[in-house]
mmCIF file of C-alpha atoms and ligand atoms in Angstrom:
data_model
loop_
_atom_site.group_PDB
_atom_site.id
_atom_site.type_symbol
_atom_site.label_atom_id
_atom_site.label_comp_id
_atom_site.label_asym_id
_atom_site.label_seq_id
_atom_site.Cartn_x
_atom_site.Cartn_y
_atom_site.Cartn_z
ATOM 1 C CA MET X 1 6.769 -19.788 -33.547
ATOM 2 C CA GLN X 2 8.408 -17.667 -30.905
ATOM 3 C CA ASP X 3 10.676 -18.579 -28.029
ATOM 4 C CA ILE X 4 10.871 -17.014 -24.573
ATOM 5 C CA GLN X 5 13.889 -14.873 -25.379
ATOM 6 C CA SER X 6 12.491 -13.360 -28.557
ATOM 7 C CA ALA X 7 9.072 -12.851 -26.980
ATOM 8 C CA LEU X 8 10.749 -10.879 -24.160
ATOM 9 C CA THR X 9 12.818 -8.789 -26.558
ATOM 10 C CA GLU X 10 9.762 -7.892 -28.597
ATOM 11 C CA ALA X 11 7.666 -7.184 -25.490
ATOM 12 C CA SER X 12 10.326 -4.874 -24.009
ATOM 13 C CA ARG X 13 10.332 -2.925 -27.250
ATOM 14 C CA ILE X 14 6.549 -2.654 -27.203
ATOM 15 C CA LEU X 15 6.564 -1.419 -23.592
ATOM 16 C CA ALA X 16 9.550 0.930 -23.911
ATOM 17 C CA GLU X 17 7.421 4.030 -24.462
ATOM 18 C CA SER X 18 4.761 3.428 -21.852
ATOM 19 C CA SER X 19 6.763 1.961 -18.957
ATOM 20 C CA ASP X 20 9.779 2.970 -16.877
ATOM 21 C CA SER X 21 10.754 -0.684 -16.509
ATOM 22 C CA PRO X 22 9.937 -2.386 -19.833
ATOM 23 C CA GLU X 23 12.232 -5.430 -19.395
ATOM 24 C CA LEU X 24 11.005 -6.190 -15.905
ATOM 25 C CA ASP X 25 7.358 -5.709 -16.903
ATOM 26 C CA ALA X 26 7.850 -7.999 -19.924
ATOM 27 C CA GLU X 27 9.283 -10.703 -17.657
ATOM 28 C CA ILE X 28 6.611 -10.393 -14.974
ATOM 29 C CA LEU X 29 3.797 -10.652 -17.502
ATOM 30 C CA LEU X 30 5.333 -13.670 -19.230
ATOM 31 C CA CYS X 31 5.806 -15.363 -15.846
ATOM 32 C CA LEU X 32 2.119 -14.789 -15.171
ATOM 33 C CA ILE X 33 1.149 -16.605 -18.357
ATOM 34 C CA LEU X 34 3.640 -19.448 -18.008
ATOM 35 C CA GLU X 35 2.970 -19.738 -14.252
ATOM 36 C CA LYS X 36 6.714 -19.808 -13.667
ATOM 37 C CA ASN X 37 9.180 -17.562 -11.878
ATOM 38 C CA ARG X 38 11.712 -15.252 -13.498
ATOM 39 C CA SER X 39 14.648 -17.649 -13.166
ATOM 40 C CA TYR X 40 12.734 -20.102 -15.382
ATOM 41 C CA LEU X 41 12.763 -17.518 -18.187
ATOM 42 C CA ARG X 42 16.540 -17.268 -17.922
ATOM 43 C CA SER X 43 17.023 -21.035 -17.765
ATOM 44 C CA TRP X 44 14.869 -21.801 -20.809
ATOM 45 C CA PRO X 45 15.324 -18.903 -23.277
ATOM 46 C CA LYS X 46 14.779 -21.151 -26.295
ATOM 47 C CA LYS X 47 11.563 -22.741 -25.070
ATOM 48 C CA GLN X 48 8.769 -22.161 -27.567
ATOM 49 C CA LEU X 49 5.519 -20.444 -26.607
ATOM 50 C CA HIS X 50 2.237 -22.003 -27.796
ATOM 51 C CA ALA X 51 -0.101 -19.952 -29.952
ATOM 52 C CA GLN X 52 -2.479 -19.628 -27.004
ATOM 53 C CA GLN X 53 0.284 -18.309 -24.749
ATOM 54 C CA ARG X 54 1.407 -15.810 -27.365
ATOM 55 C CA LEU X 55 -2.127 -14.526 -27.680
ATOM 56 C CA GLN X 56 -2.522 -14.202 -23.909
ATOM 57 C CA TYR X 57 0.811 -12.416 -23.704
ATOM 58 C CA LYS X 58 -0.249 -9.946 -26.362
ATOM 59 C CA THR X 59 -3.443 -9.139 -24.461
ATOM 60 C CA LEU X 60 -1.517 -8.408 -21.258
ATOM 61 C CA LEU X 61 1.066 -6.326 -23.099
ATOM 62 C CA THR X 62 -1.697 -4.207 -24.595
ATOM 63 C CA LYS X 63 -3.183 -3.601 -21.138
ATOM 64 C CA ARG X 64 0.198 -2.573 -19.800
ATOM 65 C CA GLN X 65 0.820 -0.407 -22.858
ATOM 66 C CA GLN X 66 -2.418 1.405 -22.054
ATOM 67 C CA GLY X 67 -1.047 2.142 -18.579
ATOM 68 C CA THR X 68 -2.727 -0.478 -16.383
ATOM 69 C CA PRO X 69 -0.397 -0.931 -13.391
ATOM 70 C CA ILE X 70 1.502 -4.217 -13.276
ATOM 71 C CA ALA X 71 0.054 -4.901 -9.818
ATOM 72 C CA TYR X 72 -3.510 -4.700 -11.156
ATOM 73 C CA ILE X 73 -2.646 -7.079 -13.999
ATOM 74 C CA THR X 74 -0.966 -9.651 -11.768
ATOM 75 C CA GLY X 75 -3.407 -8.968 -8.912
ATOM 76 C CA GLN X 76 -0.647 -8.780 -6.346
ATOM 77 C CA ARG X 77 2.149 -6.686 -4.855
ATOM 78 C CA GLU X 78 4.816 -7.397 -2.291
ATOM 79 C CA PHE X 79 4.876 -5.408 0.943
ATOM 80 C CA TRP X 80 7.205 -6.062 3.897
ATOM 81 C CA SER X 81 8.217 -9.360 2.220
ATOM 82 C CA ARG X 82 4.679 -10.666 1.900
ATOM 83 C CA GLU X 83 2.503 -10.885 -1.198
ATOM 84 C CA PHE X 84 -0.767 -8.955 -1.006
ATOM 85 C CA LYS X 85 -3.746 -9.362 -3.243
ATOM 86 C CA VAL X 86 -4.703 -6.059 -4.871
ATOM 87 C CA SER X 87 -7.399 -4.847 -7.259
ATOM 88 C CA PRO X 88 -8.363 -1.446 -8.683
ATOM 89 C CA ASP X 89 -10.500 -1.023 -5.528
ATOM 90 C CA VAL X 90 -7.367 -0.486 -3.441
ATOM 91 C CA LEU X 91 -4.201 1.565 -3.538
ATOM 92 C CA ILE X 92 -1.149 -0.422 -4.598
ATOM 93 C CA PRO X 93 1.101 -0.819 -1.529
ATOM 94 C CA ARG X 94 4.283 1.286 -1.858
ATOM 95 C CA PRO X 95 7.782 0.710 -0.478
ATOM 96 C CA ASP X 96 7.513 4.217 1.081
ATOM 97 C CA THR X 97 4.743 2.948 3.314
ATOM 98 C CA GLU X 98 7.071 0.336 4.815
ATOM 99 C CA LEU X 99 8.442 3.244 6.859
ATOM 100 C CA LEU X 100 5.140 3.260 8.786
ATOM 101 C CA ILE X 101 5.744 -0.388 9.696
ATOM 102 C CA GLU X 102 9.369 0.257 10.617
ATOM 103 C CA LEU X 103 8.297 3.038 12.991
ATOM 104 C CA ALA X 104 5.284 1.204 14.418
ATOM 105 C CA LEU X 105 6.935 -2.130 15.272
ATOM 106 C CA PRO X 106 9.197 -0.825 18.079
ATOM 107 C CA LEU X 107 6.127 0.815 19.657
ATOM 108 C CA ILE X 108 4.169 -2.474 19.829
ATOM 109 C CA PRO X 109 5.110 -4.977 22.552
ATOM 110 C CA LYS X 110 6.119 -8.422 21.264
ATOM 111 C CA ASP X 111 4.773 -10.401 24.183
ATOM 112 C CA LYS X 112 1.732 -8.604 25.535
ATOM 113 C CA SER X 113 -1.552 -7.212 24.349
ATOM 114 C CA CYS X 114 -1.934 -3.714 22.954
ATOM 115 C CA LYS X 115 -4.660 -2.046 20.904
ATOM 116 C CA LEU X 116 -4.160 -0.428 17.558
ATOM 117 C CA ILE X 117 -6.137 0.813 14.601
ATOM 118 C CA ASP X 118 -5.225 1.258 10.932
ATOM 119 C CA LEU X 119 -7.460 3.891 9.345
ATOM 120 C CA GLY X 120 -8.121 3.535 5.607
ATOM 121 C CA THR X 121 -6.664 0.065 5.483
ATOM 122 C CA GLY X 122 -7.229 -0.525 1.734
ATOM 123 C CA SER X 123 -5.624 -3.844 0.796
ATOM 124 C CA GLY X 124 -4.864 -4.347 4.495
ATOM 125 C CA ALA X 125 -1.129 -4.255 3.827
ATOM 126 C CA ILE X 126 -0.388 -2.253 7.009
ATOM 127 C CA ALA X 127 -2.907 -3.956 9.306
ATOM 128 C CA VAL X 128 -2.095 -7.496 8.137
ATOM 129 C CA THR X 129 1.656 -6.867 8.400
ATOM 130 C CA LEU X 130 1.335 -5.558 11.962
ATOM 131 C CA ALA X 131 -1.088 -8.332 12.921
ATOM 132 C CA THR X 132 1.338 -10.938 11.644
ATOM 133 C CA GLU X 133 4.464 -9.348 13.122
ATOM 134 C CA ARG X 134 2.796 -8.733 16.487
ATOM 135 C CA PRO X 135 0.383 -11.609 17.204
ATOM 136 C CA TYR X 136 -0.496 -10.288 20.704
ATOM 137 C CA ALA X 137 -1.674 -6.944 19.359
ATOM 138 C CA GLN X 138 -5.425 -6.448 18.911
ATOM 139 C CA ILE X 139 -5.848 -4.642 15.623
ATOM 140 C CA ILE X 140 -8.785 -2.948 13.924
ATOM 141 C CA GLY X 141 -8.590 -2.026 10.251
ATOM 142 C CA THR X 142 -11.197 0.352 8.866
ATOM 143 C CA ASP X 143 -12.065 1.570 5.424
ATOM 144 C CA SER X 144 -15.003 3.536 4.060
ATOM 145 C CA SER X 145 -14.986 1.340 0.954
ATOM 146 C CA GLU X 146 -16.773 -1.999 1.152
ATOM 147 C CA ALA X 147 -14.932 -3.171 -1.971
ATOM 148 C CA ALA X 148 -11.564 -2.399 -0.366
ATOM 149 C CA LEU X 149 -12.554 -4.278 2.784
ATOM 150 C CA LYS X 150 -13.284 -7.390 0.712
ATOM 151 C CA ILE X 151 -9.695 -7.344 -0.530
ATOM 152 C CA ALA X 152 -8.357 -6.658 2.973
ATOM 153 C CA LYS X 153 -10.365 -9.624 4.273
ATOM 154 C CA GLN X 154 -8.854 -11.929 1.663
ATOM 155 C CA ASN X 155 -5.377 -10.826 2.696
ATOM 156 C CA ALA X 156 -6.186 -11.185 6.397
ATOM 157 C CA ASP X 157 -7.583 -14.691 5.788
ATOM 158 C CA HIS X 158 -4.611 -15.655 3.666
ATOM 159 C CA TYR X 159 -2.231 -14.776 6.502
ATOM 160 C CA HIS X 160 -4.549 -16.263 9.178
ATOM 161 C CA CYS X 161 -4.805 -13.021 11.131
ATOM 162 C CA ARG X 162 -6.995 -13.857 14.106
ATOM 163 C CA ASN X 163 -6.038 -10.622 15.851
ATOM 164 C CA LEU X 164 -7.345 -8.340 13.097
ATOM 165 C CA ARG X 165 -10.918 -7.092 12.868
ATOM 166 C CA LEU X 166 -11.974 -5.274 9.698
ATOM 167 C CA LEU X 167 -14.888 -2.909 9.635
ATOM 168 C CA GLN X 168 -16.475 -0.296 7.468
ATOM 169 C CA SER X 169 -16.042 3.185 8.854
ATOM 170 C CA PHE X 170 -15.107 6.609 7.598
ATOM 171 C CA TRP X 171 -12.027 7.226 9.766
ATOM 172 C CA PHE X 172 -13.231 6.946 13.397
ATOM 173 C CA GLU X 173 -16.952 7.438 12.703
ATOM 174 C CA GLN X 174 -18.029 3.907 13.700
ATOM 175 C CA ILE X 175 -15.399 3.467 16.402
ATOM 176 C CA ALA X 176 -16.341 3.891 20.060
ATOM 177 C CA ASP X 177 -13.079 2.674 21.682
ATOM 178 C CA THR X 178 -11.074 5.324 23.478
ATOM 179 C CA ASP X 179 -8.098 3.226 24.539
ATOM 180 C CA PHE X 180 -5.874 2.723 21.501
ATOM 181 C CA ASP X 181 -2.135 2.508 22.081
ATOM 182 C CA LEU X 182 -1.479 3.350 18.484
ATOM 183 C CA VAL X 183 -3.331 4.947 15.574
ATOM 184 C CA ILE X 184 -1.744 4.471 12.175
ATOM 185 C CA SER X 185 -2.821 5.658 8.743
ATOM 186 C CA ASN X 186 -1.759 6.112 5.159
ATOM 187 C CA PRO X 187 -4.632 8.441 4.214
ATOM 188 C CA PRO X 188 -5.216 10.219 0.917
ATOM 189 C CA TYR X 189 -2.951 13.272 0.842
ATOM 190 C CA ILE X 190 -2.554 14.389 -2.757
ATOM 191 C CA ALA X 191 -3.991 17.766 -3.785
ATOM 192 C CA ALA X 192 -6.722 17.525 -6.419
ATOM 193 C CA ASN X 193 -4.736 19.640 -8.884
ATOM 194 C CA ASP X 194 -1.450 17.712 -8.485
ATOM 195 C CA PRO X 195 -0.179 16.790 -11.981
ATOM 196 C CA HIS X 196 1.164 13.432 -10.661
ATOM 197 C CA LEU X 197 -2.443 12.204 -10.651
ATOM 198 C CA GLN X 198 -2.278 12.246 -14.452
ATOM 199 C CA GLN X 199 0.828 10.043 -14.481
ATOM 200 C CA GLY X 200 1.726 6.366 -14.126
ATOM 201 C CA ASP X 201 -0.131 4.030 -11.776
ATOM 202 C CA LEU X 202 -1.968 6.884 -10.011
ATOM 203 C CA ARG X 203 -4.284 7.262 -13.032
ATOM 204 C CA PHE X 204 -5.731 3.829 -12.286
ATOM 205 C CA GLU X 205 -5.869 3.869 -8.488
ATOM 206 C CA PRO X 206 -8.997 4.790 -6.504
ATOM 207 C CA HIS X 207 -9.322 8.564 -6.344
ATOM 208 C CA SER X 208 -10.730 8.310 -2.821
ATOM 209 C CA ALA X 209 -7.476 6.673 -1.651
ATOM 210 C CA LEU X 210 -5.274 9.346 -3.201
ATOM 211 C CA VAL X 211 -6.896 12.762 -3.175
ATOM 212 C CA ALA X 212 -7.831 14.946 -0.216
ATOM 213 C CA ASP X 213 -9.351 18.436 -0.002
ATOM 214 C CA GLU X 214 -7.530 21.437 1.441
ATOM 215 C CA ASN X 215 -4.466 20.870 -0.674
ATOM 216 C CA GLY X 216 -4.246 17.230 0.355
ATOM 217 C CA LEU X 217 -4.377 17.921 4.109
ATOM 218 C CA LYS X 218 -8.065 17.547 4.981
ATOM 219 C CA ASP X 219 -8.071 13.864 5.941
ATOM 220 C CA ILE X 220 -4.801 14.116 7.872
ATOM 221 C CA SER X 221 -6.363 16.936 9.841
ATOM 222 C CA VAL X 222 -9.598 15.019 10.513
ATOM 223 C CA ILE X 223 -7.619 11.966 11.659
ATOM 224 C CA ALA X 224 -5.280 13.970 13.916
ATOM 225 C CA GLU X 225 -8.238 15.743 15.511
ATOM 226 C CA SER X 226 -10.326 12.644 16.132
ATOM 227 C CA ALA X 227 -7.393 10.420 17.190
ATOM 228 C CA CYS X 228 -7.075 12.589 20.352
ATOM 229 C CA LYS X 229 -10.400 11.208 21.530
ATOM 230 C CA HIS X 230 -9.482 7.579 20.826
ATOM 231 C CA LEU X 231 -5.880 7.360 22.034
ATOM 232 C CA LYS X 232 -4.768 6.360 25.514
ATOM 233 C CA GLU X 233 -2.507 8.731 27.433
ATOM 234 C CA GLY X 234 0.937 8.188 25.967
ATOM 235 C CA GLY X 235 -0.431 6.539 22.807
ATOM 236 C CA PHE X 236 1.024 7.293 19.406
ATOM 237 C CA LEU X 237 -0.338 8.663 16.140
ATOM 238 C CA LEU X 238 1.601 7.799 12.968
ATOM 239 C CA ILE X 239 0.551 9.306 9.648
ATOM 240 C CA GLU X 240 2.060 9.005 6.184
ATOM 241 C CA HIS X 241 2.039 12.185 4.124
ATOM 242 C CA GLY X 242 3.410 13.813 0.984
ATOM 243 C CA TYR X 243 7.122 14.553 0.572
ATOM 244 C CA ASN X 244 6.472 18.291 0.869
ATOM 245 C CA GLN X 245 3.870 18.287 3.662
ATOM 246 C CA GLN X 246 6.129 18.002 6.736
ATOM 247 C CA PRO X 247 5.671 21.626 7.962
ATOM 248 C CA GLN X 248 1.898 21.577 7.510
ATOM 249 C CA VAL X 249 1.462 18.141 9.093
ATOM 250 C CA GLN X 250 3.643 19.101 12.059
ATOM 251 C CA ALA X 251 1.549 22.258 12.457
ATOM 252 C CA ILE X 252 -1.636 20.165 12.430
ATOM 253 C CA PHE X 253 -0.235 17.838 15.114
ATOM 254 C CA GLU X 254 0.819 20.851 17.190
ATOM 255 C CA SER X 255 -2.581 22.479 16.860
ATOM 256 C CA PHE X 256 -4.200 19.414 18.440
ATOM 257 C CA ASP X 257 -1.611 19.334 21.212
ATOM 258 C CA TYR X 258 0.364 16.206 20.379
ATOM 259 C CA ALA X 259 3.777 15.962 22.040
ATOM 260 C CA ASN X 260 7.155 14.642 20.841
ATOM 261 C CA ILE X 261 6.287 15.368 17.207
ATOM 262 C CA GLN X 262 8.833 13.967 14.793
ATOM 263 C CA THR X 263 8.950 13.476 11.041
ATOM 264 C CA HIS X 264 10.889 10.586 9.496
ATOM 265 C CA SER X 265 12.161 10.206 5.948
ATOM 266 C CA ASP X 266 11.622 7.269 3.609
ATOM 267 C CA LEU X 267 14.386 5.423 1.746
ATOM 268 C CA GLY X 268 14.247 8.021 -1.001
ATOM 269 C CA GLY X 269 15.149 10.688 1.600
ATOM 270 C CA ASN X 270 11.694 12.293 1.533
ATOM 271 C CA PRO X 271 9.962 13.330 4.803
ATOM 272 C CA ARG X 272 7.155 10.751 4.766
ATOM 273 C CA VAL X 273 5.788 9.876 8.216
ATOM 274 C CA THR X 274 5.010 12.155 11.145
ATOM 275 C CA VAL X 275 4.641 10.688 14.630
ATOM 276 C CA GLY X 276 3.122 12.358 17.688
ATOM 277 C CA GLN X 277 2.360 11.216 21.208
ATOM 278 C CA TRP X 278 -0.866 11.925 23.028
ATOM 279 C CA HIS X 279 -0.220 13.602 26.409
ATOM 280 C CA PRO X 280 2.619 11.369 27.604
HETATM 281 N N1 LIG Y 1 2.240 7.716 -1.770
HETATM 282 C C1 LIG Y 1 1.314 7.724 -2.860
HETATM 283 C C2 LIG Y 1 1.892 8.485 -4.019
HETATM 284 O O1 LIG Y 1 2.226 9.627 -3.896
HETATM 285 C C3 LIG Y 1 -0.006 8.302 -2.507
HETATM 286 C C4 LIG Y 1 -0.668 7.508 -1.469
HETATM 287 C C5 LIG Y 1 -1.597 8.300 -0.651
HETATM 288 O O2 LIG Y 1 -2.176 9.301 -1.037
HETATM 289 N N2 LIG Y 1 -1.760 7.855 0.526
HETATM 290 O O3 LIG Y 1 2.067 7.916 -5.046
#
């Protein structure tokens, strides 16, 4: 027999080598099996686990020990205070990306229509968040991956987003509209030889959502170039990028003649999102 407390202690020990947050991981995985929240674990430390539960727990611990991200085991991740369904077909939403939302919201009117597009929507975390926060906005979310769009659709349905249309497109390829107020994207921006790709969650995430040619800058460049043809006068382009890409991304924006170019830092203090305005 084993109770909650001793199961957690043993699990944390098992995960200590493979995870940066063994205690938290141990708790999250046990919650998943017991279908309870974390405060339950603290309230009932002496509650015994059944044999079946112990076996299930062991299976999940092994997965985590082998590196599978917690979000892919639980199938969800929180973003901007909402839970999003995720799978290995989509990038796991990051807190860094909440900066895109923080910068986009003041640019989107609360009480009248406006048109925006999220390129490479993945789980739909950005598009669904904006659609929910700004119900008058008309939003398109695109992704080149059909599998990713299935996940995005489930998230959009879950949050009843009637103002979000999802469609398969490689960046703007299938998009004819030329009157967007805002173009937003968290594209792939990691260089193919970046050692981080061999570490942590990144090993399990879709390569196509992480890695870009030309030292990570190819897709940012393609998006910045094509967004010119799809933005209204005065519309905004917001792109997430790597912590060390600010000078190159600003140069790309300048080369396509965006105005009022500014880079903003994430909570970790890293330059993370560059914004430009199309011919204001
Ligand atoms: N921000 C992610 C990371 O560095 C990468 C996401 C991306 O390429 N868009 O872990």
